[in-house]
Short mmCIF file of C-alpha atoms and ligand atoms in Angstrom, two decimals:
data_model
loop_
_atom_site.label_atom_id
_atom_site.label_comp_id
_atom_site.label_asym_id
_atom_site.label_seq_id
_atom_site.Cartn_x
_atom_site.Cartn_y
_atom_site.Cartn_z
CA UNK A 1 22.04 5.34 42.56
CA UNK A 2 25.05 6.69 40.73
CA UNK A 3 24.79 4.56 37.64
CA UNK A 4 21.03 4.41 37.35
CA UNK A 5 20.83 6.97 34.55
CA UNK A 6 23.61 5.18 32.70
CA UNK A 7 21.37 2.13 32.30
CA UNK A 8 18.71 1.59 29.67
CA UNK A 9 15.96 1.42 32.29
CA UNK A 10 17.33 4.56 33.95
CA UNK A 11 17.19 6.46 30.67
CA UNK A 12 13.65 5.23 30.21
CA UNK A 13 12.85 6.40 33.74
CA UNK A 14 13.85 9.95 32.76
CA UNK A 15 11.72 9.69 29.61
CA UNK A 16 8.78 8.48 31.62
CA UNK A 17 9.01 11.04 34.44
CA UNK A 18 9.58 13.98 32.08
CA UNK A 19 6.72 12.72 29.88
CA UNK A 20 4.33 12.46 32.81
CA UNK A 21 5.42 15.88 34.03
CA UNK A 22 4.55 17.27 30.58
CA UNK A 23 1.20 15.49 30.82
CA UNK A 24 0.44 17.43 34.03
CA UNK A 25 1.49 20.63 32.26
CA UNK A 26 -0.92 19.81 29.42
CA UNK A 27 -3.82 19.46 31.86
CA UNK A 28 -3.14 22.93 33.30
CA UNK A 29 -2.57 24.42 29.86
CA UNK A 30 -5.80 23.00 28.45
CA UNK A 31 -7.80 24.16 31.47
CA UNK A 32 -6.59 27.72 30.98
CA UNK A 33 -7.19 27.59 27.22
CA UNK A 34 -10.78 26.54 27.82
CA UNK A 35 -11.31 30.04 29.24
CA UNK A 36 -10.77 31.30 25.67
CA UNK A 37 -14.27 30.03 24.97
CA UNK A 38 -15.91 32.09 27.77
CA UNK A 39 -17.69 34.87 25.83
CA UNK A 40 -16.50 37.73 28.05
CA UNK A 41 -14.14 39.37 25.58
CA UNK A 42 -11.25 37.44 27.07
CA UNK A 43 -11.41 38.82 30.64
CA UNK A 44 -11.15 35.53 32.49
CA UNK A 45 -8.47 34.26 30.14
CA UNK A 46 -6.42 37.41 30.64
CA UNK A 47 -6.69 37.16 34.41
CA UNK A 48 -5.58 33.51 34.32
CA UNK A 49 -2.74 34.30 31.93
CA UNK A 50 -1.67 37.15 34.16
CA UNK A 51 -1.66 34.80 37.14
CA UNK A 52 0.62 32.44 35.21
CA UNK A 53 3.00 35.37 34.67
CA UNK A 54 3.45 35.92 38.44
CA UNK A 55 7.15 35.97 39.34
CA UNK A 56 6.87 32.77 41.38
CA UNK A 57 5.44 30.91 38.41
CA UNK A 58 7.49 32.69 35.77
CA UNK A 59 10.83 32.26 37.55
CA UNK A 60 10.02 29.23 39.68
CA UNK A 61 7.93 26.90 37.57
CA UNK A 62 8.73 27.94 34.02
CA UNK A 63 12.40 26.88 34.21
CA UNK A 64 11.21 23.50 35.52
CA UNK A 65 8.89 23.22 32.54
CA UNK A 66 11.71 24.08 30.14
CA UNK A 67 13.95 21.56 31.87
CA UNK A 68 11.21 18.95 31.51
CA UNK A 69 11.02 19.56 27.78
CA UNK A 70 14.78 19.60 27.39
CA UNK A 71 15.32 16.34 29.30
CA UNK A 72 12.51 14.70 27.33
CA UNK A 73 13.81 15.86 23.95
CA UNK A 74 17.50 15.15 24.65
CA UNK A 75 16.78 11.67 25.96
CA UNK A 76 14.38 11.05 23.06
CA UNK A 77 17.28 11.76 20.70
CA UNK A 78 19.75 9.63 22.70
CA UNK A 79 17.37 6.67 22.97
CA UNK A 80 16.40 6.81 19.31
CA UNK A 81 20.05 6.93 18.20
CA UNK A 82 21.04 4.04 20.49
CA UNK A 83 18.08 1.98 19.37
CA UNK A 84 18.87 2.48 15.69
CA UNK A 85 22.39 1.30 16.42
CA UNK A 86 21.13 -1.75 18.31
CA UNK A 87 18.81 -2.62 15.44
CA UNK A 88 21.90 -2.80 13.25
CA UNK A 89 22.68 -1.70 9.73
CA UNK A 90 21.41 -4.84 7.97
CA UNK A 91 17.71 -4.44 7.20
CA UNK A 92 15.18 -7.19 6.60
CA UNK A 93 14.46 -7.56 2.88
CA UNK A 94 11.00 -8.90 3.71
CA UNK A 95 10.20 -5.96 5.98
CA UNK A 96 8.29 -6.36 9.22
CA UNK A 97 4.87 -7.99 9.14
CA UNK A 98 4.35 -8.31 12.88
CA UNK A 99 0.69 -7.55 13.49
CA UNK A 100 -1.02 -5.79 16.40
CA UNK A 101 1.74 -3.29 17.06
CA UNK A 102 0.50 0.24 17.61
CA UNK A 103 1.86 2.51 14.88
CA UNK A 104 2.44 5.30 17.39
CA UNK A 105 4.74 3.12 19.45
CA UNK A 106 7.13 2.79 16.52
CA UNK A 107 7.06 6.46 15.55
CA UNK A 108 7.39 8.28 18.85
CA UNK A 109 10.32 10.37 17.66
CA UNK A 110 8.60 11.63 14.51
CA UNK A 111 5.45 12.33 16.49
CA UNK A 112 7.56 14.16 19.05
CA UNK A 113 9.02 16.25 16.24
CA UNK A 114 5.56 17.41 15.13
CA UNK A 115 5.04 18.47 18.74
CA UNK A 116 8.37 20.32 18.86
CA UNK A 117 7.68 22.16 15.59
CA UNK A 118 4.48 23.32 17.19
CA UNK A 119 6.39 24.23 20.33
CA UNK A 120 8.76 26.52 18.43
CA UNK A 121 5.87 28.40 16.76
CA UNK A 122 4.28 28.70 20.19
CA UNK A 123 7.38 30.28 21.70
CA UNK A 124 7.67 32.78 18.83
CA UNK A 125 3.97 33.66 18.86
CA UNK A 126 3.41 34.03 22.59
CA UNK A 127 6.39 33.60 24.83
CA UNK A 128 8.58 36.19 23.05
CA UNK A 129 6.00 39.05 22.91
CA UNK A 130 4.62 38.31 26.37
CA UNK A 131 7.72 37.60 28.40
CA UNK A 132 10.75 38.77 26.49
CA UNK A 133 10.05 41.84 24.35
CA UNK A 134 6.76 42.73 26.05
CA UNK A 135 5.55 43.92 22.67
CA UNK A 136 2.05 42.67 23.44
CA UNK A 137 -0.51 45.42 24.14
CA UNK A 138 -1.85 46.09 27.65
CA UNK A 139 -5.30 46.07 29.14
CA UNK A 140 -6.62 47.05 32.57
CA UNK A 141 -8.97 44.66 34.31
CA UNK A 142 -10.38 45.61 37.74
CA UNK A 143 -7.70 48.24 38.09
CA UNK A 144 -4.84 45.84 37.35
CA UNK A 145 -2.76 46.48 34.24
CA UNK A 146 -1.77 43.34 32.38
CA UNK A 147 -0.93 42.03 28.91
CA UNK A 148 -3.94 41.56 26.67
CA UNK A 149 -3.01 37.96 26.04
CA UNK A 150 -6.46 37.26 24.73
CA UNK A 151 -6.06 39.78 21.91
CA UNK A 152 -2.76 38.16 20.93
CA UNK A 153 -4.23 34.66 20.87
CA UNK A 154 -7.39 35.79 19.17
CA UNK A 155 -5.41 37.55 16.42
CA UNK A 156 -3.21 34.49 15.94
CA UNK A 157 -6.25 32.26 15.50
CA UNK A 158 -7.66 34.62 12.86
CA UNK A 159 -5.18 33.17 10.39
CA UNK A 160 -6.24 29.87 8.91
CA UNK A 161 -2.71 28.54 8.30
CA UNK A 162 -1.94 28.89 11.99
CA UNK A 163 -5.11 27.09 12.97
CA UNK A 164 -4.23 24.25 10.58
CA UNK A 165 -0.68 24.01 11.96
CA UNK A 166 -2.07 24.09 15.48
CA UNK A 167 -4.47 21.23 14.77
CA UNK A 168 -1.69 19.16 13.19
CA UNK A 169 0.49 19.73 16.25
CA UNK A 170 -2.38 18.82 18.58
CA UNK A 171 -3.18 15.62 16.69
CA UNK A 172 0.53 14.67 16.60
CA UNK A 173 0.49 15.07 20.37
CA UNK A 174 -2.65 12.95 20.63
CA UNK A 175 -1.05 10.08 18.76
CA UNK A 176 2.15 10.50 20.79
CA UNK A 177 0.11 10.12 23.96
CA UNK A 178 -2.04 7.19 22.83
CA UNK A 179 1.17 5.21 23.24
CA UNK A 180 3.15 7.43 25.61
CA UNK A 181 0.67 7.47 28.47
CA UNK A 182 0.46 3.76 29.25
CA UNK A 183 4.09 3.33 28.23
CA UNK A 184 5.18 5.72 30.97
CA UNK A 185 3.50 3.56 33.62
CA UNK A 186 4.97 0.40 32.12
CA UNK A 187 8.41 2.02 32.35
CA UNK A 188 7.86 2.88 36.01
CA UNK A 189 6.91 -0.74 36.64
CA UNK A 190 3.41 0.32 37.68
CA UNK A 191 1.72 -2.10 35.35
CA UNK A 192 0.70 -5.71 34.96
CA UNK A 193 -1.75 -7.57 32.73
CA UNK A 194 -4.75 -5.87 34.36
CA UNK A 195 -3.36 -2.37 34.78
CA UNK A 196 -1.87 -2.28 31.28
CA UNK A 197 -5.40 -2.42 29.87
CA UNK A 198 -6.59 0.25 32.29
CA UNK A 199 -3.68 2.63 31.60
CA UNK A 200 -4.21 2.14 27.85
CA UNK A 201 -7.90 3.04 28.02
CA UNK A 202 -7.25 6.03 30.30
CA UNK A 203 -4.34 7.12 28.08
CA UNK A 204 -6.28 6.95 24.83
CA UNK A 205 -9.20 8.86 26.36
CA UNK A 206 -6.84 11.47 27.79
CA UNK A 207 -4.92 11.80 24.52
CA UNK A 208 -8.07 12.50 22.51
CA UNK A 209 -9.50 14.89 25.10
CA UNK A 210 -6.27 16.88 24.99
CA UNK A 211 -5.88 16.78 21.21
CA UNK A 212 -9.50 17.52 20.36
CA UNK A 213 -9.69 20.08 23.18
CA UNK A 214 -6.78 22.16 21.87
CA UNK A 215 -7.95 21.73 18.26
CA UNK A 216 -11.56 22.70 18.94
CA UNK A 217 -10.55 25.78 20.87
CA UNK A 218 -8.45 26.93 17.92
CA UNK A 219 -11.17 26.15 15.36
CA UNK A 220 -13.93 27.80 17.40
CA UNK A 221 -11.74 30.87 17.94
CA UNK A 222 -11.18 31.06 14.19
CA UNK A 223 -14.84 30.55 13.30
CA UNK A 224 -16.83 32.35 15.97
CA UNK A 225 -14.69 34.72 18.01
CA UNK A 226 -13.30 37.07 15.38
CA UNK B 29 -5.48 -34.75 3.03
CA UNK B 30 -2.02 -34.65 1.51
CA UNK B 31 -1.34 -31.84 -0.87
CA UNK B 32 1.77 -30.80 -2.74
CA UNK B 33 2.87 -27.23 -3.42
CA UNK B 34 5.68 -25.68 -5.46
CA UNK B 35 7.68 -22.84 -4.00
CA UNK B 36 10.21 -20.19 -4.91
CA UNK B 37 12.64 -19.61 -2.05
CA UNK B 38 14.70 -16.45 -1.63
CA UNK B 39 17.35 -17.49 0.88
CA UNK B 40 20.07 -15.37 2.50
CA UNK B 41 23.51 -16.88 1.83
CA UNK B 42 26.61 -15.57 3.57
CA UNK B 43 29.91 -17.46 3.67
CA UNK B 44 31.15 -16.11 6.99
CA UNK B 45 30.74 -13.40 9.62
CA UNK B 46 32.84 -10.86 7.73
CA UNK B 47 31.72 -11.80 4.21
CA UNK B 48 29.12 -9.91 2.24
CA UNK B 49 25.86 -11.84 1.97
CA UNK B 50 23.34 -12.07 -0.86
CA UNK B 51 20.00 -13.63 -1.66
CA UNK B 52 19.90 -16.82 -3.76
CA UNK B 53 16.70 -17.98 -5.40
CA UNK B 54 15.78 -21.67 -5.45
CA UNK B 55 12.80 -23.52 -6.91
CA UNK B 56 11.29 -26.43 -5.00
CA UNK B 57 8.65 -28.71 -6.56
CA UNK B 58 6.19 -31.00 -4.79
CA UNK B 59 6.58 -30.04 -1.15
CA UNK B 60 4.00 -31.80 1.04
CA UNK B 61 1.82 -29.37 2.99
CA UNK B 62 2.10 -31.85 5.87
CA UNK B 63 5.83 -31.30 6.18
CA UNK B 64 7.28 -28.82 8.64
CA UNK B 65 9.24 -25.78 7.54
CA UNK B 66 12.52 -27.36 8.60
CA UNK B 67 11.67 -30.54 6.68
CA UNK B 68 11.16 -28.30 3.67
CA UNK B 69 14.63 -26.85 4.32
CA UNK B 70 15.99 -30.42 4.48
CA UNK B 71 14.44 -31.14 1.07
CA UNK B 72 16.05 -27.98 -0.28
CA UNK B 73 19.44 -28.99 1.10
CA UNK B 74 19.14 -32.50 -0.32
CA UNK B 75 18.40 -30.97 -3.71
CA UNK B 76 21.39 -28.61 -3.34
CA UNK B 77 23.73 -31.46 -2.34
CA UNK B 78 22.51 -33.65 -5.22
CA UNK B 79 23.24 -30.78 -7.59
CA UNK B 80 26.75 -30.49 -6.14
CA UNK B 81 26.06 -27.21 -4.29
CA UNK B 82 26.67 -26.24 -0.69
CA UNK B 83 23.63 -26.75 1.56
CA UNK B 84 22.08 -23.82 3.42
CA UNK B 85 23.28 -23.55 7.03
CA UNK B 86 20.47 -23.07 9.56
CA UNK B 87 20.08 -23.70 13.29
CA UNK B 88 17.85 -26.42 14.74
CA UNK B 89 17.99 -29.08 17.41
CA UNK B 90 14.94 -30.52 19.15
CA UNK B 91 12.43 -29.91 16.34
CA UNK B 92 9.61 -29.98 18.88
CA UNK B 93 9.46 -26.38 20.01
CA UNK B 94 11.38 -26.59 23.27
CA UNK B 95 15.05 -25.83 22.63
CA UNK B 96 14.82 -22.44 20.94
CA UNK B 97 17.57 -23.19 18.43
CA UNK B 98 15.57 -22.84 15.22
CA UNK B 99 15.40 -19.25 14.12
CA UNK B 100 14.66 -17.95 10.57
CA UNK B 101 12.92 -14.70 9.69
CA UNK B 102 10.27 -15.80 7.20
CA UNK B 103 8.29 -13.35 5.06
CA UNK B 104 8.71 -10.48 7.48
CA UNK B 105 8.16 -12.37 10.73
CA UNK B 106 10.40 -14.34 13.11
CA UNK B 107 9.32 -17.98 12.94
CA UNK B 108 7.06 -17.19 9.98
CA UNK B 109 3.37 -16.53 9.42
CA UNK B 110 1.89 -18.71 12.19
CA UNK B 111 1.36 -17.39 15.74
CA UNK B 112 2.86 -18.83 18.94
CA UNK B 113 5.05 -21.42 17.21
CA UNK B 114 8.75 -21.91 16.59
CA UNK B 115 10.01 -22.49 13.03
CA UNK B 116 10.23 -26.23 13.63
CA UNK B 117 6.51 -26.22 14.51
CA UNK B 118 5.54 -24.21 11.44
CA UNK B 119 3.83 -26.27 8.76
CA UNK B 120 3.91 -25.86 5.01
CA UNK B 121 0.10 -25.78 4.93
CA UNK B 122 0.50 -22.15 6.00
CA UNK B 123 1.84 -21.40 2.50
CA UNK B 124 0.15 -21.28 -0.89
CA UNK B 125 1.09 -23.11 -4.07
CA UNK B 126 3.47 -20.99 -6.13
CA UNK B 127 4.31 -18.67 -3.23
CA UNK B 128 7.67 -16.94 -2.94
CA UNK B 129 9.13 -17.29 0.56
CA UNK B 130 11.88 -14.95 1.76
CA UNK B 131 14.09 -16.54 4.41
CA UNK B 132 16.53 -14.36 6.36
CA UNK B 133 18.62 -14.72 9.51
CA UNK B 134 17.67 -12.88 12.74
CA UNK B 135 18.95 -9.37 12.25
CA UNK B 136 20.11 -7.22 15.13
CA UNK B 137 23.45 -5.75 16.17
CA UNK B 138 23.40 -8.12 19.16
CA UNK B 139 23.09 -11.22 16.95
CA UNK B 140 25.78 -11.13 14.24
CA UNK B 141 25.46 -13.61 11.36
CA UNK B 142 27.88 -16.55 11.52
CA UNK B 143 26.94 -18.24 8.24
CA UNK B 144 23.88 -18.16 5.98
CA UNK B 145 20.89 -18.24 8.35
CA UNK B 146 22.81 -18.95 11.55
CA UNK B 147 23.37 -16.08 13.98
CA UNK B 148 25.47 -15.89 17.10
CA UNK B 149 23.16 -15.83 20.14
CA UNK B 150 25.93 -16.18 22.73
CA UNK B 151 24.86 -12.78 24.07
CA UNK B 152 21.87 -14.48 25.70
CA UNK B 153 24.11 -17.00 27.47
CA UNK B 154 26.33 -14.17 28.66
CA UNK B 155 23.30 -12.37 30.09
CA UNK B 156 22.19 -15.55 31.90
CA UNK B 157 25.71 -16.02 33.24
CA UNK B 158 25.48 -12.49 34.71
CA UNK B 159 22.77 -13.57 37.16
CA UNK B 160 20.02 -15.75 35.72
CA UNK B 161 20.43 -18.47 38.33
CA UNK B 162 20.29 -19.18 42.06
CA UNK B 163 23.76 -19.30 43.63
CA UNK B 164 23.03 -22.32 45.83
CA UNK B 165 21.24 -25.52 44.97
CA UNK B 166 17.68 -25.30 46.26
CA UNK B 167 17.22 -29.05 46.16
CA UNK B 168 14.73 -31.16 44.26
CA UNK B 169 10.99 -30.65 44.02
CA UNK B 170 9.83 -29.66 47.54
CA UNK B 171 6.82 -31.36 49.16
CA UNK B 172 3.55 -29.75 48.22
CA UNK B 173 2.69 -26.97 50.70
CA UNK B 174 6.14 -27.11 52.33
CA UNK B 175 6.75 -23.65 50.89
CA UNK B 176 3.38 -22.00 50.25
CA UNK B 177 3.38 -20.03 46.99
CA UNK B 178 0.28 -18.15 45.82
CA UNK B 179 -1.28 -19.80 42.78
CA UNK B 180 -1.08 -16.55 40.76
CA UNK B 181 2.67 -16.26 41.41
CA UNK B 182 3.28 -19.90 40.59
CA UNK B 183 1.38 -19.52 37.31
CA UNK B 184 3.16 -16.34 36.32
CA UNK B 185 6.55 -17.82 37.21
CA UNK B 186 5.75 -20.88 35.10
CA UNK B 187 4.68 -18.71 32.15
CA UNK B 188 7.88 -16.68 32.37
CA UNK B 189 9.94 -19.85 32.68
CA UNK B 190 8.56 -21.07 29.37
CA UNK B 191 10.97 -18.71 27.56
CA UNK B 192 13.24 -20.87 25.40
CA UNK B 193 15.77 -18.15 24.62
CA UNK B 194 15.11 -18.21 20.90
CA UNK B 195 15.66 -14.49 20.33
CA UNK B 196 12.54 -13.82 18.26
CA UNK B 197 11.80 -10.89 20.56
CA UNK B 198 15.09 -9.22 19.63
CA UNK B 199 14.70 -10.15 15.96
CA UNK B 200 11.39 -8.34 15.59
CA UNK B 201 12.07 -5.39 17.90
CA UNK B 202 12.61 -2.09 16.12
CA UNK B 203 14.97 -1.18 18.97
CA UNK B 204 16.89 -4.47 18.97
CA UNK B 205 15.93 -4.76 22.63
CA UNK B 206 16.29 -7.96 24.65
CA UNK B 207 13.94 -6.84 27.42
CA UNK B 208 11.34 -9.58 26.94
CA UNK B 209 13.98 -12.29 27.27
CA UNK B 210 15.70 -10.66 30.26
CA UNK B 211 12.37 -9.89 31.94
CA UNK B 212 11.26 -13.52 31.56
CA UNK B 213 14.51 -14.76 33.11
CA UNK B 214 14.35 -12.24 35.97
CA UNK B 215 10.63 -12.83 36.58
CA UNK B 216 10.51 -16.61 36.85
CA UNK B 217 13.05 -16.45 39.66
CA UNK B 218 11.87 -13.21 41.32
CA UNK B 219 8.36 -14.60 41.75
CA UNK B 220 9.49 -17.63 43.78
CA UNK B 221 10.92 -17.69 47.31
CA UNK B 222 14.05 -19.56 46.21
CA UNK B 223 14.89 -16.89 43.65
CA UNK B 224 13.71 -13.84 45.56
CA UNK B 225 16.79 -13.78 47.82
CA UNK B 226 19.04 -12.65 44.99
CA UNK B 227 16.39 -10.73 43.04
CA UNK B 228 17.94 -7.27 43.40
CA UNK B 229 21.45 -8.31 42.40
CA UNK B 230 20.12 -10.42 39.55
CA UNK B 231 18.06 -7.61 38.03
CA UNK B 232 20.95 -5.15 38.22
CA UNK B 233 23.58 -7.50 36.80
CA UNK B 234 21.48 -8.90 33.99
CA UNK B 235 20.33 -5.45 32.85
CA UNK B 236 23.90 -4.14 33.04
CA UNK B 237 25.09 -7.04 30.88
CA UNK B 238 22.23 -6.57 28.42
CA UNK B 239 23.15 -2.87 28.05
CA UNK B 240 26.84 -3.65 27.76
CA UNK B 241 26.21 -6.09 24.91
CA UNK B 242 24.53 -3.32 22.93
CA UNK B 243 20.87 -4.32 23.01
CA UNK B 244 18.48 -1.37 22.63
CA UNK B 245 16.27 0.54 25.06
CA UNK B 246 12.75 -0.87 25.25
CA UNK B 247 10.11 1.62 24.14
CA UNK B 248 7.21 -0.72 24.85
CA UNK B 249 6.11 -1.37 21.27
CA UNK B 250 4.97 -4.86 22.29
CA UNK B 251 6.14 -6.49 19.05
CA UNK B 252 8.17 -9.00 21.11
CA UNK B 253 5.08 -10.33 22.85
CA UNK B 254 3.32 -10.83 19.51
CA UNK B 255 6.21 -12.83 18.02
CA UNK B 256 7.24 -14.79 21.13
CA UNK B 257 6.54 -18.46 20.37
CA UNK B 258 5.80 -19.04 24.06
CA UNK B 259 3.48 -16.06 24.55
CA UNK B 260 5.69 -14.50 27.22
CA UNK B 261 3.82 -11.36 28.31
CA UNK B 262 5.23 -7.83 28.44
CA UNK B 263 3.86 -7.61 31.98
CA UNK B 264 7.20 -9.29 32.74
CA UNK B 265 8.93 -6.18 31.37
CA UNK B 266 6.97 -4.04 33.84
CA UNK B 267 8.10 -6.42 36.59
CA UNK B 268 11.72 -6.17 35.46
CA UNK B 269 11.50 -2.35 35.47
CA UNK B 270 10.03 -2.53 38.98
CA UNK B 271 12.67 -4.95 40.26
CA UNK B 272 15.49 -2.95 38.69
CA UNK B 273 14.33 0.48 39.89
CA UNK B 274 13.67 -0.91 43.39
CA UNK B 275 17.13 -2.45 43.49
CA UNK B 276 18.81 0.76 42.33
CA UNK B 277 16.87 2.89 44.81
CA UNK B 278 17.99 0.63 47.66
CA UNK B 279 21.66 1.20 46.81
C1 HEM C 21 3.79 18.10 25.68
C2 HEM C 21 4.59 17.36 25.01
C3 HEM C 21 4.93 15.91 25.28
C4 HEM C 21 4.35 15.01 26.14
C5 HEM C 21 3.21 15.21 27.09
C6 HEM C 21 5.09 13.76 25.98
C7 HEM C 21 4.82 12.60 26.69
C8 HEM C 21 5.49 11.41 26.54
C9 HEM C 21 5.29 10.23 27.34
C10 HEM C 21 4.33 10.12 28.50
C11 HEM C 21 6.14 9.26 26.86
C12 HEM C 21 6.28 7.83 27.37
C13 HEM C 21 7.53 7.63 28.17
C14 HEM C 21 7.82 6.18 28.40
O1 HEM C 21 7.62 5.35 27.53
O2 HEM C 21 8.28 5.85 29.50
C15 HEM C 21 6.85 9.82 25.75
C16 HEM C 21 7.78 9.14 25.00
C17 HEM C 21 8.53 9.70 23.97
N1 HEM C 21 8.55 11.03 23.60
FE1 HEM C 21 7.30 12.46 24.31
N2 HEM C 21 6.06 13.91 25.03
C18 HEM C 21 6.00 15.22 24.58
C19 HEM C 21 6.82 15.82 23.64
C20 HEM C 21 7.86 15.18 22.97
C21 HEM C 21 8.80 15.85 22.11
C22 HEM C 21 8.85 17.33 21.81
C23 HEM C 21 9.65 14.87 21.65
C24 HEM C 21 10.82 15.19 20.75
C25 HEM C 21 11.24 14.59 19.75
C26 HEM C 21 9.23 13.59 22.20
C27 HEM C 21 9.80 12.36 21.94
C28 HEM C 21 9.46 11.17 22.56
C29 HEM C 21 10.02 9.88 22.25
C30 HEM C 21 11.07 9.56 21.17
C31 HEM C 21 9.43 8.95 23.12
C32 HEM C 21 9.66 7.45 23.16
C33 HEM C 21 10.81 7.15 24.05
C34 HEM C 21 10.65 5.88 24.82
O3 HEM C 21 9.54 5.34 24.92
O4 HEM C 21 11.68 5.42 25.29
N3 HEM C 21 8.15 13.81 23.02
N4 HEM C 21 6.46 11.13 25.58
S1 SF4 C 22 10.88 -14.14 25.45
FE1 SF4 C 22 9.88 -15.40 23.85
S2 SF4 C 22 10.74 -14.58 21.93
FE2 SF4 C 22 12.09 -13.87 23.57
S3 SF4 C 22 13.71 -15.41 23.74
FE3 SF4 C 22 12.11 -16.03 25.21
S4 SF4 C 22 10.80 -17.44 24.06
FE4 SF4 C 22 12.03 -16.36 22.52
S1 FES C 23 14.40 -26.82 16.86
FE1 FES C 23 14.09 -26.72 19.03
S2 FES C 23 12.58 -25.17 19.19
FE2 FES C 23 12.72 -25.44 17.04
#
């Protein structure tokens, strides 16, 4: 066990597990965001957001989520640096004309960076006012006082530049996942000639549902909920 | 239907491992489209020798697609523009009259250039020596049905065993990864009862050697599978991951 993470496959294992963990997080996140579209002035969304701020989740699960991101990003940087070194400094003058290679698979780091840029804006926009400074305004629903998260999100989506940035981030994530999803199962060894096709189809469908889901919510908020 | 074409060749020339290389341009007239790429290289070398110049050094041996010696990165692809062939099986009919062909050595930190188009692929032998064998002789061909092996396994083992160790997978990989080669060598033994006994140790040792020699981490781009002259499938890489992780978890 000791040396597993010192090996190339071990490093890939960490990439794969952290990536799949983030996939699960995305499913939860998207489900909650869908409540933004319920035309109840944000009540259901606020209740859900308040639930996610429960101490158990805030202090129990949130650090795990941060750790997941950190492991994924650190190992992404390590793997990319090692791979550039292994490729060597001498480049092919005639380039690379190998066909049928998914563009996403060769640009995972850049695609990851679009996701992290988006992540930083996210932390500044929501995490800081909601969990650190508590600058966000309050609202009382069924006698319970909580942050009016909906108002915060709704105000953020009133600005077109933010919506555009959000959509770019979401599409970057989609492309990341069109490769990342099946790749994670390949890394775990849970693939063969039949399952590779299945994971790829499931992954591409999932990637677009997530990307279009997040994008549409932002666009609809901008267009119809102001 | 014999046809002759004229070509401009941009060939990588490098005097030795430590020397700085450069491209030289050569013109070749009247090359038969029926000749193979290596025959075309022979014609070039004959022309160079007749002109009193040093011939281009390139690797080759069997010239029938089974030894894996011929390399050459041609117009952006290992083994050139045709699919599922080695350079010795590539024909000049794949090129147009007047075309410029760029010929480079395999490039990857794991395969340093020795001279001109020849690279050092000893790393592959070192990886094999780390575990790509069975420690005891398992005898000749056993009687049919003496050791029952499922047809699917036999087929997959045979497909994996078709790897000729050419290194095209490493040459095309953006990560300089040798996973397709190593996975083929681990798979063809792991799938059969004779090789299964040492499967765990083999996977661990061969991967450790591959890492030690500086090959990259596979990110599943699949370029290797596209360029492999023997069509070795990346499902072997999934099997290698499985064998390796299983072996490590058992420790
Ligand atoms: C919610 C966000 C993210 C999700 C769901 C996600 C998911 C995944 C998955 C499932 C993989 C495939 C792992 C494998 O091949 O075994 C992957 C690979 C990768 N990710 Fe992410 N990722 C996210 C964010 C990021 C970020 C912020 C970066 C930072 C730069 C990044 C960089 C990479 C890189 C470079 C790879 C390829 C590494 C490899 O295949 O070895 N990802 N990601
Ligand atoms: S896996 Fe294919 S490309 Fe790689 S060394 Fe073997 S035959 Fe060559
Ligand atoms: S010379 Fe043997 S495979 Fe090409």
